[in-house]
Amino acid sequence: MYSKAMTKLIIAIDCDDVIVGSAPYILQHYNTTYGTNLDISDFYSEDLTLWGTTSRAEAIKRVDDYLMTDEYQQLPPFREAIDVARELAKHYELHVVTGRADFLAPATEAMLEQYFPDIFTSVEYTNFFTETPRSKATVCQDIGASILIDDHLHHAKVVAECGVRVLLFGNYSWNQADTLPANIERVESWTDIKKLLIS
């Protein structure tokens, strides 16, 4: 059990679709704006015909255009995320490790300051959809994370391979697998996280 004499274990926590439920809003805006019929199961699809373009760069630019809007940048966190993160911070050192790009830093940090004041030690941006992304495995190693909470199976796998325990968050189409690799376990909700990590 954690005591004040011990160093707190470090937990890295993803932002989108873990802290903030953003995928449905991105898809709704995209479909309305570009006349597509994307479903939640298509969210990470590389089939460009679904995105109504022949260019991956154009699809990413279209999404980025929405990410720069007030609507996206003011999406509130899950209520459960606020409550459980506050409890976790009493026992662990928390960091946000997000695939968001650097241009979202001001909005991300404003949201965290509003809803999670004094909860997170740092915010790390990995720029996942850019030409020069940082690996979440590298970031987790750099900050000394013992646990990553993330919704994306790709990130879960690369981080787990480094020996970091991963809690694969949510029951999303993009994180399904018949079997999960070593060091990865599924958590359906923030309630599950609380049960696992707080005695």
PDB file of C-alpha atoms in Angstrom:
ATOM      1  CA  MET A   1       0.000   0.000   0.000  1.00  0.00           C
ATOM      2  CA  TYR A   2       1.225   3.490  -0.803  1.00  0.00           C
ATOM      3  CA  SER A   3       2.682   5.503   2.050  1.00  0.00           C
ATOM      4  CA  LYS A   4       3.880   9.084   2.149  1.00  0.00           C
ATOM      5  CA  ALA A   5       7.437   7.866   2.622  1.00  0.00           C
ATOM      6  CA  MET A   6       7.364   6.162  -0.772  1.00  0.00           C
ATOM      7  CA  THR A   7       7.702   7.729  -4.207  1.00  0.00           C
ATOM      8  CA  LYS A   8       4.363   7.797  -5.976  1.00  0.00           C
ATOM      9  CA  LEU A   9       3.950   5.499  -8.951  1.00  0.00           C
ATOM     10  CA  ILE A  10       3.462   7.419 -12.192  1.00  0.00           C
ATOM     11  CA  ILE A  11       0.373   6.957 -14.368  1.00  0.00           C
ATOM     12  CA  ALA A  12       0.175   8.268 -17.946  1.00  0.00           C
ATOM     13  CA  ILE A  13      -3.362   8.996 -19.143  1.00  0.00           C
ATOM     14  CA  ASP A  14      -4.520   9.597 -22.717  1.00  0.00           C
ATOM     15  CA  CYS A  15      -6.875  12.492 -23.425  1.00  0.00           C
ATOM     16  CA  ASP A  16      -9.252  11.897 -26.353  1.00  0.00           C
ATOM     17  CA  ASP A  17     -11.875   9.211 -25.741  1.00  0.00           C
ATOM     18  CA  VAL A  18     -10.394   8.552 -22.300  1.00  0.00           C
ATOM     19  CA  ILE A  19     -10.717  11.915 -20.555  1.00  0.00           C
ATOM     20  CA  VAL A  20     -12.852  13.609 -23.241  1.00  0.00           C
ATOM     21  CA  GLY A  21     -15.266  11.747 -25.510  1.00  0.00           C
ATOM     22  CA  SER A  22     -14.314  13.345 -28.811  1.00  0.00           C
ATOM     23  CA  ALA A  23     -14.691  10.757 -31.598  1.00  0.00           C
ATOM     24  CA  PRO A  24     -18.493  11.098 -32.023  1.00  0.00           C
ATOM     25  CA  TYR A  25     -18.215  14.881 -32.363  1.00  0.00           C
ATOM     26  CA  ILE A  26     -15.403  14.661 -34.899  1.00  0.00           C
ATOM     27  CA  LEU A  27     -17.361  12.194 -37.025  1.00  0.00           C
ATOM     28  CA  GLN A  28     -20.619  14.134 -36.809  1.00  0.00           C
ATOM     29  CA  HIS A  29     -18.909  17.310 -37.971  1.00  0.00           C
ATOM     30  CA  TYR A  30     -17.009  15.498 -40.720  1.00  0.00           C
ATOM     31  CA  ASN A  31     -20.125  13.806 -42.089  1.00  0.00           C
ATOM     32  CA  THR A  32     -22.109  17.046 -42.033  1.00  0.00           C
ATOM     33  CA  THR A  33     -19.341  19.087 -43.641  1.00  0.00           C
ATOM     34  CA  TYR A  34     -18.126  16.645 -46.297  1.00  0.00           C
ATOM     35  CA  GLY A  35     -21.240  14.581 -47.034  1.00  0.00           C
ATOM     36  CA  THR A  36     -19.730  11.325 -45.832  1.00  0.00           C
ATOM     37  CA  ASN A  37     -21.386   8.544 -43.860  1.00  0.00           C
ATOM     38  CA  LEU A  38     -18.668   7.617 -41.404  1.00  0.00           C
ATOM     39  CA  ASP A  39     -19.659   5.418 -38.488  1.00  0.00           C
ATOM     40  CA  ILE A  40     -17.854   5.153 -35.166  1.00  0.00           C
ATOM     41  CA  SER A  41     -16.367   1.864 -36.390  1.00  0.00           C
ATOM     42  CA  ASP A  42     -14.673   3.799 -39.216  1.00  0.00           C
ATOM     43  CA  PHE A  43     -12.897   6.262 -36.955  1.00  0.00           C
ATOM     44  CA  TYR A  44      -9.367   4.949 -37.536  1.00  0.00           C
ATOM     45  CA  SER A  45     -10.037   3.473 -40.974  1.00  0.00           C
ATOM     46  CA  GLU A  46      -7.329   3.956 -43.607  1.00  0.00           C
ATOM     47  CA  ASP A  47      -9.925   3.446 -46.368  1.00  0.00           C
ATOM     48  CA  LEU A  48      -9.874   6.937 -47.855  1.00  0.00           C
ATOM     49  CA  THR A  49     -13.049   6.364 -49.868  1.00  0.00           C
ATOM     50  CA  LEU A  50     -14.936   6.437 -46.551  1.00  0.00           C
ATOM     51  CA  TRP A  51     -13.372   9.837 -45.847  1.00  0.00           C
ATOM     52  CA  GLY A  52     -14.455  11.159 -49.253  1.00  0.00           C
ATOM     53  CA  THR A  53     -10.930  11.909 -50.480  1.00  0.00           C
ATOM     54  CA  THR A  54      -7.978  10.256 -52.181  1.00  0.00           C
ATOM     55  CA  SER A  55      -5.431  11.917 -49.907  1.00  0.00           C
ATOM     56  CA  ARG A  56      -4.647  10.905 -46.322  1.00  0.00           C
ATOM     57  CA  ALA A  57      -3.124  14.333 -45.774  1.00  0.00           C
ATOM     58  CA  GLU A  58      -6.374  15.971 -46.869  1.00  0.00           C
ATOM     59  CA  ALA A  59      -8.438  13.786 -44.531  1.00  0.00           C
ATOM     60  CA  ILE A  60      -6.159  14.710 -41.636  1.00  0.00           C
ATOM     61  CA  LYS A  61      -6.338  18.408 -42.577  1.00  0.00           C
ATOM     62  CA  ARG A  62     -10.146  18.240 -42.597  1.00  0.00           C
ATOM     63  CA  VAL A  63     -10.150  16.747 -39.106  1.00  0.00           C
ATOM     64  CA  ASP A  64      -7.555  19.269 -37.918  1.00  0.00           C
ATOM     65  CA  ASP A  65      -9.763  22.097 -39.179  1.00  0.00           C
ATOM     66  CA  TYR A  66     -12.475  20.870 -36.805  1.00  0.00           C
ATOM     67  CA  LEU A  67      -9.998  20.393 -33.969  1.00  0.00           C
ATOM     68  CA  MET A  68      -9.263  24.124 -34.195  1.00  0.00           C
ATOM     69  CA  THR A  69     -12.902  25.078 -33.614  1.00  0.00           C
ATOM     70  CA  ASP A  70     -14.315  26.294 -30.318  1.00  0.00           C
ATOM     71  CA  GLU A  71     -16.808  23.414 -30.371  1.00  0.00           C
ATOM     72  CA  TYR A  72     -14.078  20.780 -30.200  1.00  0.00           C
ATOM     73  CA  GLN A  73     -11.772  22.702 -27.917  1.00  0.00           C
ATOM     74  CA  GLN A  74     -14.529  23.280 -25.380  1.00  0.00           C
ATOM     75  CA  LEU A  75     -15.751  19.672 -25.158  1.00  0.00           C
ATOM     76  CA  PRO A  76     -16.100  18.819 -21.466  1.00  0.00           C
ATOM     77  CA  PRO A  77     -14.455  15.765 -19.908  1.00  0.00           C
ATOM     78  CA  PHE A  78     -16.351  12.698 -18.789  1.00  0.00           C
ATOM     79  CA  ARG A  79     -17.764  13.426 -15.339  1.00  0.00           C
ATOM     80  CA  GLU A  80     -16.344  10.124 -14.080  1.00  0.00           C
ATOM     81  CA  ALA A  81     -12.885  11.107 -15.332  1.00  0.00           C
ATOM     82  CA  ILE A  82     -12.918  14.226 -13.172  1.00  0.00           C
ATOM     83  CA  ASP A  83     -14.012  12.379 -10.045  1.00  0.00           C
ATOM     84  CA  VAL A  84     -11.667   9.404 -10.401  1.00  0.00           C
ATOM     85  CA  ALA A  85      -8.628  11.440 -11.483  1.00  0.00           C
ATOM     86  CA  ARG A  86      -9.024  13.528  -8.354  1.00  0.00           C
ATOM     87  CA  GLU A  87      -8.925  10.340  -6.280  1.00  0.00           C
ATOM     88  CA  LEU A  88      -6.012   8.866  -8.235  1.00  0.00           C
ATOM     89  CA  ALA A  89      -3.957  12.015  -7.691  1.00  0.00           C
ATOM     90  CA  LYS A  90      -3.985  11.346  -3.951  1.00  0.00           C
ATOM     91  CA  HIS A  91      -2.081   8.104  -4.523  1.00  0.00           C
ATOM     92  CA  TYR A  92      -0.232   8.488  -7.840  1.00  0.00           C
ATOM     93  CA  GLU A  93       1.618  11.060  -9.924  1.00  0.00           C
ATOM     94  CA  LEU A  94      -0.501  11.709 -13.016  1.00  0.00           C
ATOM     95  CA  HIS A  95       0.605  12.866 -16.466  1.00  0.00           C
ATOM     96  CA  VAL A  96      -1.430  13.361 -19.640  1.00  0.00           C
ATOM     97  CA  VAL A  97       0.171  11.603 -22.617  1.00  0.00           C
ATOM     98  CA  THR A  98      -1.915  12.443 -25.656  1.00  0.00           C
ATOM     99  CA  GLY A  99      -1.787  11.926 -29.394  1.00  0.00           C
ATOM    100  CA  ARG A 100      -2.902  15.533 -29.788  1.00  0.00           C
ATOM    101  CA  ALA A 101      -0.732  17.894 -31.809  1.00  0.00           C
ATOM    102  CA  ASP A 102       1.174  20.797 -30.331  1.00  0.00           C
ATOM    103  CA  PHE A 103      -1.294  23.328 -31.756  1.00  0.00           C
ATOM    104  CA  LEU A 104      -3.887  22.022 -29.298  1.00  0.00           C
ATOM    105  CA  ALA A 105      -1.700  22.720 -26.269  1.00  0.00           C
ATOM    106  CA  PRO A 106      -3.404  25.991 -25.216  1.00  0.00           C
ATOM    107  CA  ALA A 107      -6.923  24.522 -25.418  1.00  0.00           C
ATOM    108  CA  THR A 108      -5.902  21.232 -23.782  1.00  0.00           C
ATOM    109  CA  GLU A 109      -4.190  22.945 -20.894  1.00  0.00           C
ATOM    110  CA  ALA A 110      -7.087  25.372 -20.419  1.00  0.00           C
ATOM    111  CA  MET A 111      -9.467  22.403 -20.178  1.00  0.00           C
ATOM    112  CA  LEU A 112      -7.224  20.622 -17.694  1.00  0.00           C
ATOM    113  CA  GLU A 113      -6.856  23.763 -15.604  1.00  0.00           C
ATOM    114  CA  GLN A 114     -10.633  24.259 -15.549  1.00  0.00           C
ATOM    115  CA  TYR A 115     -11.646  20.692 -14.706  1.00  0.00           C
ATOM    116  CA  PHE A 116      -8.475  19.127 -13.231  1.00  0.00           C
ATOM    117  CA  PRO A 117      -6.657  21.894 -11.340  1.00  0.00           C
ATOM    118  CA  ASP A 118      -3.410  20.678  -9.754  1.00  0.00           C
ATOM    119  CA  ILE A 119      -4.087  17.076 -10.831  1.00  0.00           C
ATOM    120  CA  PHE A 120      -1.553  16.511 -13.636  1.00  0.00           C
ATOM    121  CA  THR A 121       2.193  16.988 -13.343  1.00  0.00           C
ATOM    122  CA  SER A 122       2.750  17.416 -17.095  1.00  0.00           C
ATOM    123  CA  VAL A 123       1.056  17.201 -20.480  1.00  0.00           C
ATOM    124  CA  GLU A 124       2.965  15.383 -23.228  1.00  0.00           C
ATOM    125  CA  TYR A 125       1.903  15.837 -26.882  1.00  0.00           C
ATOM    126  CA  THR A 126       2.923  13.026 -29.231  1.00  0.00           C
ATOM    127  CA  ASN A 127       1.592  14.561 -32.490  1.00  0.00           C
ATOM    128  CA  PHE A 128       0.296  11.162 -33.608  1.00  0.00           C
ATOM    129  CA  PHE A 129      -1.140  12.319 -36.944  1.00  0.00           C
ATOM    130  CA  THR A 130       1.875  14.351 -38.030  1.00  0.00           C
ATOM    131  CA  GLU A 131       4.968  13.382 -39.986  1.00  0.00           C
ATOM    132  CA  THR A 132       7.106  13.388 -36.839  1.00  0.00           C
ATOM    133  CA  PRO A 133       5.115  11.694 -34.062  1.00  0.00           C
ATOM    134  CA  ARG A 134       6.629  10.774 -30.701  1.00  0.00           C
ATOM    135  CA  SER A 135       6.097   7.209 -29.562  1.00  0.00           C
ATOM    136  CA  LYS A 136       4.021   6.910 -26.423  1.00  0.00           C
ATOM    137  CA  ALA A 137       6.410   4.145 -25.388  1.00  0.00           C
ATOM    138  CA  THR A 138       9.299   6.623 -25.451  1.00  0.00           C
ATOM    139  CA  VAL A 139       7.280   9.217 -23.556  1.00  0.00           C
ATOM    140  CA  CYS A 140       6.225   6.713 -20.899  1.00  0.00           C
ATOM    141  CA  GLN A 141       9.856   5.695 -20.441  1.00  0.00           C
ATOM    142  CA  ASP A 142      10.987   9.328 -20.280  1.00  0.00           C
ATOM    143  CA  ILE A 143       8.525  10.218 -17.517  1.00  0.00           C
ATOM    144  CA  GLY A 144       8.981   6.904 -15.692  1.00  0.00           C
ATOM    145  CA  ALA A 145       5.385   5.759 -16.069  1.00  0.00           C
ATOM    146  CA  SER A 146       4.438   2.423 -14.541  1.00  0.00           C
ATOM    147  CA  ILE A 147       0.924   2.453 -16.017  1.00  0.00           C
ATOM    148  CA  LEU A 148      -0.658   3.850 -19.199  1.00  0.00           C
ATOM    149  CA  ILE A 149      -4.410   4.323 -19.566  1.00  0.00           C
ATOM    150  CA  ASP A 150      -5.224   4.541 -23.296  1.00  0.00           C
ATOM    151  CA  ASP A 151      -8.062   3.651 -25.648  1.00  0.00           C
ATOM    152  CA  HIS A 152      -5.946   2.870 -28.729  1.00  0.00           C
ATOM    153  CA  LEU A 153      -4.730  -0.704 -29.217  1.00  0.00           C
ATOM    154  CA  HIS A 154      -1.690   0.423 -31.229  1.00  0.00           C
ATOM    155  CA  HIS A 155      -0.409   2.597 -28.394  1.00  0.00           C
ATOM    156  CA  ALA A 156      -1.269  -0.088 -25.854  1.00  0.00           C
ATOM    157  CA  LYS A 157       0.843  -2.674 -27.673  1.00  0.00           C
ATOM    158  CA  VAL A 158       3.965  -0.558 -28.167  1.00  0.00           C
ATOM    159  CA  VAL A 159       3.897   0.639 -24.575  1.00  0.00           C
ATOM    160  CA  ALA A 160       3.220  -2.832 -23.152  1.00  0.00           C
ATOM    161  CA  GLU A 161       6.213  -4.192 -25.077  1.00  0.00           C
ATOM    162  CA  CYS A 162       8.381  -1.881 -22.960  1.00  0.00           C
ATOM    163  CA  GLY A 163       7.148  -3.544 -19.788  1.00  0.00           C
ATOM    164  CA  VAL A 164       4.664  -0.823 -18.837  1.00  0.00           C
ATOM    165  CA  ARG A 165       1.277  -2.010 -17.589  1.00  0.00           C
ATOM    166  CA  VAL A 166      -1.524  -0.786 -19.871  1.00  0.00           C
ATOM    167  CA  LEU A 167      -5.183  -0.359 -19.019  1.00  0.00           C
ATOM    168  CA  LEU A 168      -6.975  -0.450 -22.386  1.00  0.00           C
ATOM    169  CA  PHE A 169      -9.856   1.933 -21.892  1.00  0.00           C
ATOM    170  CA  GLY A 170     -13.395   1.547 -23.216  1.00  0.00           C
ATOM    171  CA  ASN A 171     -15.181  -0.830 -25.511  1.00  0.00           C
ATOM    172  CA  TYR A 172     -14.378   0.901 -28.794  1.00  0.00           C
ATOM    173  CA  SER A 173     -14.303  -0.655 -32.261  1.00  0.00           C
ATOM    174  CA  TRP A 174     -10.666   0.411 -32.664  1.00  0.00           C
ATOM    175  CA  ASN A 175      -9.401  -1.454 -29.594  1.00  0.00           C
ATOM    176  CA  GLN A 176     -10.954  -4.863 -30.123  1.00  0.00           C
ATOM    177  CA  ALA A 177      -8.805  -8.019 -30.128  1.00  0.00           C
ATOM    178  CA  ASP A 178      -9.493 -11.715 -29.645  1.00  0.00           C
ATOM    179  CA  THR A 179      -6.669 -11.841 -27.114  1.00  0.00           C
ATOM    180  CA  LEU A 180      -4.702  -9.038 -25.516  1.00  0.00           C
ATOM    181  CA  PRO A 181      -0.898  -9.183 -25.302  1.00  0.00           C
ATOM    182  CA  ALA A 182       0.937  -9.430 -22.004  1.00  0.00           C
ATOM    183  CA  ASN A 183       0.782  -6.347 -19.776  1.00  0.00           C
ATOM    184  CA  ILE A 184      -2.546  -5.184 -21.257  1.00  0.00           C
ATOM    185  CA  GLU A 185      -5.901  -5.478 -19.515  1.00  0.00           C
ATOM    186  CA  ARG A 186      -9.216  -3.970 -20.525  1.00  0.00           C
ATOM    187  CA  VAL A 187     -11.095  -1.479 -18.380  1.00  0.00           C
ATOM    188  CA  GLU A 188     -14.607  -0.563 -19.497  1.00  0.00           C
ATOM    189  CA  SER A 189     -14.929   2.645 -17.523  1.00  0.00           C
ATOM    190  CA  TRP A 190     -13.397   5.007 -15.001  1.00  0.00           C
ATOM    191  CA  THR A 191     -15.237   3.030 -12.329  1.00  0.00           C
ATOM    192  CA  ASP A 192     -13.167  -0.013 -13.333  1.00  0.00           C
ATOM    193  CA  ILE A 193      -9.992   2.080 -13.098  1.00  0.00           C
ATOM    194  CA  LYS A 194     -10.910   3.180  -9.594  1.00  0.00           C
ATOM    195  CA  LYS A 195     -11.559  -0.414  -8.511  1.00  0.00           C
ATOM    196  CA  LEU A 196      -8.203  -1.562  -9.868  1.00  0.00           C
ATOM    197  CA  LEU A 197      -5.991   1.253  -8.680  1.00  0.00           C
ATOM    198  CA  ILE A 198      -7.545   2.576  -5.507  1.00  0.00           C
ATOM    199  CA  SER A 199      -8.010   0.214  -2.581  1.00  0.00           C
TER     200      SER A 199
END
